[in-house]
Short mmCIF file of C-alpha atoms in Angstrom, two decimals:
data_model
loop_
_atom_site.label_atom_id
_atom_site.label_comp_id
_atom_site.label_asym_id
_atom_site.label_seq_id
_atom_site.Cartn_x
_atom_site.Cartn_y
_atom_site.Cartn_z
CA MET A 1 -39.00 35.23 -10.24
CA PRO A 2 -40.91 32.81 -12.51
CA ASP A 3 -43.67 34.32 -14.62
CA TRP A 4 -46.45 31.97 -13.50
CA CYS A 5 -48.98 31.52 -16.27
CA LYS A 6 -52.27 29.62 -16.09
CA ASN A 7 -53.55 28.03 -19.29
CA LYS A 8 -56.74 26.41 -20.55
CA LEU A 9 -56.91 24.49 -23.81
CA THR A 10 -60.19 23.32 -25.34
CA VAL A 11 -60.62 21.23 -28.48
CA ARG A 12 -63.96 20.22 -30.00
CA GLY A 13 -64.62 17.76 -32.82
CA SER A 14 -65.91 14.29 -33.55
CA GLU A 15 -64.69 11.44 -31.36
CA ALA A 16 -62.59 10.15 -34.25
CA GLU A 17 -61.00 13.58 -34.75
CA ILE A 18 -60.28 13.96 -31.03
CA ASP A 19 -58.80 10.46 -30.81
CA ALA A 20 -56.46 11.29 -33.70
CA ILE A 21 -55.26 14.41 -31.88
CA LYS A 22 -54.53 12.85 -28.48
CA PRO A 23 -51.16 11.27 -29.39
CA PHE A 24 -49.94 14.74 -30.43
CA LEU A 25 -51.34 16.45 -27.34
CA PHE A 26 -50.52 14.11 -24.47
CA GLY A 27 -47.63 12.17 -23.05
CA LYS A 28 -47.46 10.01 -19.93
CA HIS A 29 -46.10 11.15 -16.60
CA SER A 30 -42.74 9.46 -16.03
CA ARG A 31 -43.64 8.35 -12.50
CA THR A 32 -47.43 7.87 -12.40
CA GLY A 33 -48.07 6.97 -16.04
CA GLU A 34 -51.04 9.34 -16.10
CA LEU A 35 -51.78 11.43 -19.18
CA GLU A 36 -50.35 14.94 -19.19
CA VAL A 37 -50.07 17.79 -21.66
CA ASP A 38 -46.69 17.35 -23.33
CA PHE A 39 -45.37 19.79 -25.93
CA ASN A 40 -42.89 17.14 -27.09
CA ALA A 41 -45.79 15.01 -28.34
CA LEU A 42 -46.39 17.51 -31.15
CA ASN A 43 -42.89 18.83 -31.74
CA ALA A 44 -40.19 17.00 -29.82
CA CYS A 45 -37.04 18.78 -28.78
CA PRO A 46 -34.00 16.95 -30.24
CA GLU A 47 -32.27 14.75 -27.66
CA SER A 48 -28.89 16.44 -28.08
CA LEU A 49 -30.42 19.79 -27.09
CA SER A 50 -31.54 18.43 -23.71
CA ILE A 51 -28.37 19.64 -22.03
CA PRO A 52 -27.69 22.29 -19.37
CA PHE A 53 -26.77 25.87 -20.14
CA THR A 54 -23.69 26.79 -18.09
CA ASP A 55 -21.17 29.60 -17.96
CA ASP A 56 -18.30 27.09 -18.10
CA ALA A 57 -19.57 25.59 -21.36
CA THR A 58 -20.23 29.02 -22.86
CA ARG A 59 -16.70 30.11 -21.98
CA ALA A 60 -15.36 26.95 -23.60
CA GLN A 61 -17.53 27.49 -26.68
CA ILE A 62 -16.02 30.93 -27.23
CA LEU A 63 -12.52 29.44 -27.08
CA LEU A 64 -13.39 26.59 -29.42
CA MET A 65 -14.90 28.90 -32.04
CA LEU A 66 -11.73 30.98 -32.36
CA PRO A 67 -9.18 30.08 -35.05
CA GLU A 68 -6.60 27.76 -33.52
CA ASP A 69 -3.72 29.94 -34.70
CA THR A 70 -5.08 33.03 -32.92
CA PRO A 71 -2.21 34.53 -30.86
CA LEU A 72 -2.79 34.17 -27.13
CA ARG A 73 -2.63 37.55 -25.39
CA GLU A 74 -2.64 38.36 -21.69
CA SER A 75 -5.51 40.82 -22.16
CA PHE A 76 -7.67 38.03 -23.62
CA ILE A 77 -6.93 35.70 -20.70
CA GLN A 78 -7.79 38.43 -18.19
CA ALA A 79 -11.05 39.24 -19.97
CA HIS A 80 -12.10 35.65 -20.71
CA PHE A 81 -11.23 34.08 -17.36
CA ASN A 82 -12.61 36.78 -15.12
CA ASP A 83 -14.77 34.49 -12.98
CA GLU A 84 -14.11 34.41 -9.23
CA ASP A 85 -13.34 30.70 -9.52
CA ALA A 86 -10.71 31.21 -12.20
CA ASN A 87 -7.23 31.81 -10.83
CA VAL A 88 -6.15 34.16 -13.59
CA ALA A 89 -2.74 35.03 -12.17
CA HIS A 90 -1.86 31.36 -11.74
CA LEU A 91 -3.14 30.58 -15.23
CA LEU A 92 -0.95 33.27 -16.76
CA MET A 93 2.07 31.81 -14.96
CA GLU A 94 1.28 28.32 -16.26
CA ILE A 95 0.80 29.58 -19.82
CA LYS A 96 4.19 31.27 -19.67
CA HIS A 97 5.82 28.21 -18.10
CA HIS A 98 4.48 25.87 -20.82
CA ASN A 99 5.24 28.37 -23.59
CA ILE A 100 1.66 28.37 -24.86
CA LYS A 101 1.39 30.82 -27.75
CA THR A 102 -1.96 30.23 -29.49
CA ILE A 103 -5.61 29.49 -28.73
CA GLY A 104 -5.19 26.01 -30.22
CA GLU A 105 -2.27 25.23 -27.93
CA LEU A 106 -4.26 26.48 -24.92
CA ILE A 107 -7.24 24.26 -25.76
CA LYS A 108 -4.98 21.22 -26.21
CA TRP A 109 -3.31 21.96 -22.88
CA PHE A 110 -6.67 22.10 -21.10
CA MET A 111 -7.82 18.87 -22.76
CA GLU A 112 -4.81 17.03 -21.37
CA ASP A 113 -6.05 17.41 -17.78
CA ASN A 114 -9.68 17.42 -16.63
CA GLU A 115 -8.73 18.87 -13.26
CA ARG A 116 -6.97 21.74 -14.98
CA GLU A 117 -10.05 22.38 -17.11
CA PHE A 118 -12.32 22.29 -14.05
CA LYS A 119 -10.01 24.55 -12.03
CA HIS A 120 -10.25 27.28 -14.64
CA CYS A 121 -14.03 27.01 -15.11
CA LEU A 122 -14.20 25.37 -18.52
CA ASP A 123 -16.38 22.57 -19.87
CA LEU A 124 -14.91 21.81 -23.28
CA LYS A 125 -17.04 18.72 -23.94
CA LEU A 126 -20.27 20.61 -23.35
CA GLY A 127 -18.92 23.61 -25.26
CA GLN A 128 -18.26 21.36 -28.26
CA GLN A 129 -21.84 20.08 -28.01
CA TYR A 130 -23.11 23.68 -28.06
CA ILE A 131 -21.25 24.27 -31.33
CA ALA A 132 -22.53 21.03 -32.89
CA ASN A 133 -26.10 21.89 -31.88
CA LEU A 134 -25.75 25.43 -33.22
CA ILE A 135 -24.65 24.09 -36.60
CA GLN A 136 -27.37 21.42 -36.79
CA PHE A 137 -30.34 23.08 -35.09
CA GLY A 138 -29.54 26.79 -34.89
CA GLN A 139 -29.63 26.74 -31.06
CA GLU A 140 -27.11 25.60 -28.46
CA THR A 141 -29.56 24.14 -25.92
CA GLY A 142 -33.21 23.24 -25.49
CA HIS A 143 -33.93 26.57 -23.81
CA ASP A 144 -33.67 28.56 -27.06
CA TRP A 145 -35.20 25.74 -29.12
CA HIS A 146 -38.25 25.68 -26.86
CA GLU A 147 -38.69 29.44 -27.20
CA LYS A 148 -38.64 29.20 -30.99
CA HIS A 149 -40.77 26.08 -31.45
CA TRP A 150 -43.11 26.22 -28.45
CA GLY A 151 -43.14 29.92 -27.60
CA THR A 152 -42.02 29.16 -24.05
CA ASN A 153 -38.92 27.62 -22.52
CA LEU A 154 -40.42 24.87 -20.33
CA ASN A 155 -42.95 22.08 -20.70
CA ALA A 156 -46.43 22.16 -19.17
CA GLU A 157 -47.41 21.28 -15.60
CA THR A 158 -50.78 19.59 -16.04
CA ARG A 159 -53.51 20.40 -13.53
CA LEU A 160 -56.58 18.73 -15.05
CA ILE A 161 -57.67 16.89 -18.19
CA ASP A 162 -61.41 16.58 -18.79
CA ASP A 163 -62.19 14.23 -21.68
CA GLU A 164 -65.84 14.17 -22.78
CA GLY A 165 -65.26 12.36 -26.06
CA THR A 166 -66.11 15.18 -28.47
CA GLU A 167 -64.59 17.87 -26.25
CA VAL A 168 -61.36 17.82 -24.28
CA ILE A 169 -60.44 20.55 -21.80
CA CYS A 170 -56.95 20.79 -20.34
CA PHE A 171 -55.80 23.07 -17.55
CA PHE A 172 -52.05 23.43 -17.15
CA ASP A 173 -49.60 25.82 -15.55
CA MET A 174 -46.35 27.30 -16.80
CA THR A 175 -43.46 28.83 -14.88
CA CYS A 176 -42.81 31.05 -17.88
CA SER A 177 -44.76 32.56 -20.78
CA GLU A 178 -47.80 31.10 -22.51
CA PRO A 179 -47.05 28.57 -25.32
CA LYS A 180 -48.76 30.37 -28.19
CA VAL A 181 -46.39 29.03 -30.86
CA TRP A 182 -47.20 25.46 -29.79
CA PHE A 183 -50.94 26.19 -29.85
CA GLU A 184 -50.83 27.71 -33.33
CA LEU A 185 -48.89 24.67 -34.56
CA LEU A 186 -51.61 22.40 -33.11
CA CYS A 187 -54.23 24.34 -35.05
CA GLN A 188 -52.26 24.13 -38.28
CA ARG A 189 -51.70 20.39 -37.79
CA PHE A 190 -55.40 19.74 -37.08
CA PRO A 191 -57.33 22.51 -38.88
CA HIS A 192 -60.73 20.76 -39.08
CA VAL A 193 -61.59 20.94 -35.38
CA GLU A 194 -62.32 23.89 -33.10
CA TRP A 195 -59.59 25.09 -30.77
CA VAL A 196 -59.66 27.60 -27.91
CA PHE A 197 -56.60 28.64 -25.92
CA GLU A 198 -56.95 30.92 -22.88
CA TYR A 199 -54.10 32.12 -20.68
CA PHE A 200 -53.49 34.37 -17.69
CA SER A 201 -50.08 35.63 -16.54
CA ILE A 202 -50.12 36.09 -12.78
CA ASN A 203 -46.90 38.10 -12.47
CA GLY A 204 -47.36 40.10 -15.67
CA PHE A 205 -51.11 40.44 -15.00
CA TYR A 206 -52.25 40.14 -18.57
CA ALA A 207 -54.49 37.60 -20.26
CA GLY A 208 -55.64 36.48 -23.66
CA LYS A 209 -57.76 34.15 -25.73
CA ILE A 210 -57.10 32.61 -29.14
CA HIS A 211 -59.95 30.96 -31.02
CA PHE A 212 -59.46 28.81 -34.12
CA LYS A 213 -62.34 27.53 -36.24
CA ASP A 214 -62.84 26.98 -39.97
CA LYS A 215 -59.10 27.65 -40.42
CA ILE A 216 -59.42 31.20 -39.06
CA PHE A 217 -57.63 32.55 -35.99
CA SER A 218 -59.15 35.26 -33.79
CA TYR A 219 -57.20 36.90 -30.98
CA GLN A 220 -58.19 38.76 -27.82
CA TYR A 221 -55.74 40.38 -25.42
CA PHE A 222 -56.50 41.91 -22.02
CA SER A 223 -54.23 44.27 -20.11
CA GLU A 224 -56.62 46.53 -18.20
CA TYR A 225 -56.72 45.56 -14.53
CA SER A 226 -60.48 44.98 -14.34
CA GLU A 227 -60.59 43.05 -17.62
CA VAL A 228 -57.74 40.78 -16.58
CA GLY A 229 -59.26 40.23 -13.14
CA ASN A 230 -62.65 39.31 -14.57
CA PHE A 231 -61.08 36.98 -17.15
CA ALA A 232 -58.93 35.26 -14.52
CA TYR A 233 -61.97 34.72 -12.32
CA ASP A 234 -64.27 33.49 -15.10
CA VAL A 235 -61.78 31.11 -16.71
CA PHE A 236 -59.49 30.03 -13.86
CA ASP A 237 -61.50 30.80 -10.69
CA TYR A 238 -58.65 33.11 -9.74
CA ILE A 239 -59.30 36.08 -7.47
CA ASP A 240 -57.36 38.23 -5.00
CA GLY A 241 -54.08 36.40 -5.50
CA ASP A 242 -55.55 32.93 -5.12
CA GLU A 243 -57.99 30.45 -6.59
CA LYS A 244 -61.47 29.79 -5.29
#
């Protein structure tokens, strides 16, 4: 179940300061062209990390990271290809028939036939991309990169942007945890304005507020039922499992 999290971001400064921040705070909706909160505007996820995370690619990655001269053992095949979609008995027969002795020979054999690769639940191309990303970025896919650089694994779902010139208020939802890492990076990038970030986790039923002014962070965290309920109502108009 997604951990639905409601968020409110407020920034206050001169009109010139706010205008300088907007390109790092907003992107444009791909369909409507309307402004939306976009974490990529501040710290964009590398293009090569925008790939799916799959069991087939992970299985291939494990194979590809082994030394090519590693002896191929039946116990390894049974443990590695234990998915319901992998016909292990048939695979063992084929390996014996083709006299495949090492991991390198097995990988080469799979690469010769895409249908063979698919049949045994491998995605070698994507597995190779995982390895390349791990070497270059320290993460295989965007999921882990987002967690490290944004503090959450998905981008924002914008609900409302209220721009008053010297104050901008943004309400946005998350289907995962609050993006505190992203917020702290915003503050560090633009330390001469006032920032306030408020969040409320519906499923976890906790809430918090981070205030940044004069280069100083202050943190509040709420976990008591009544405190969280009052905070959710005051900030997000949220009460009794719904919004007003």
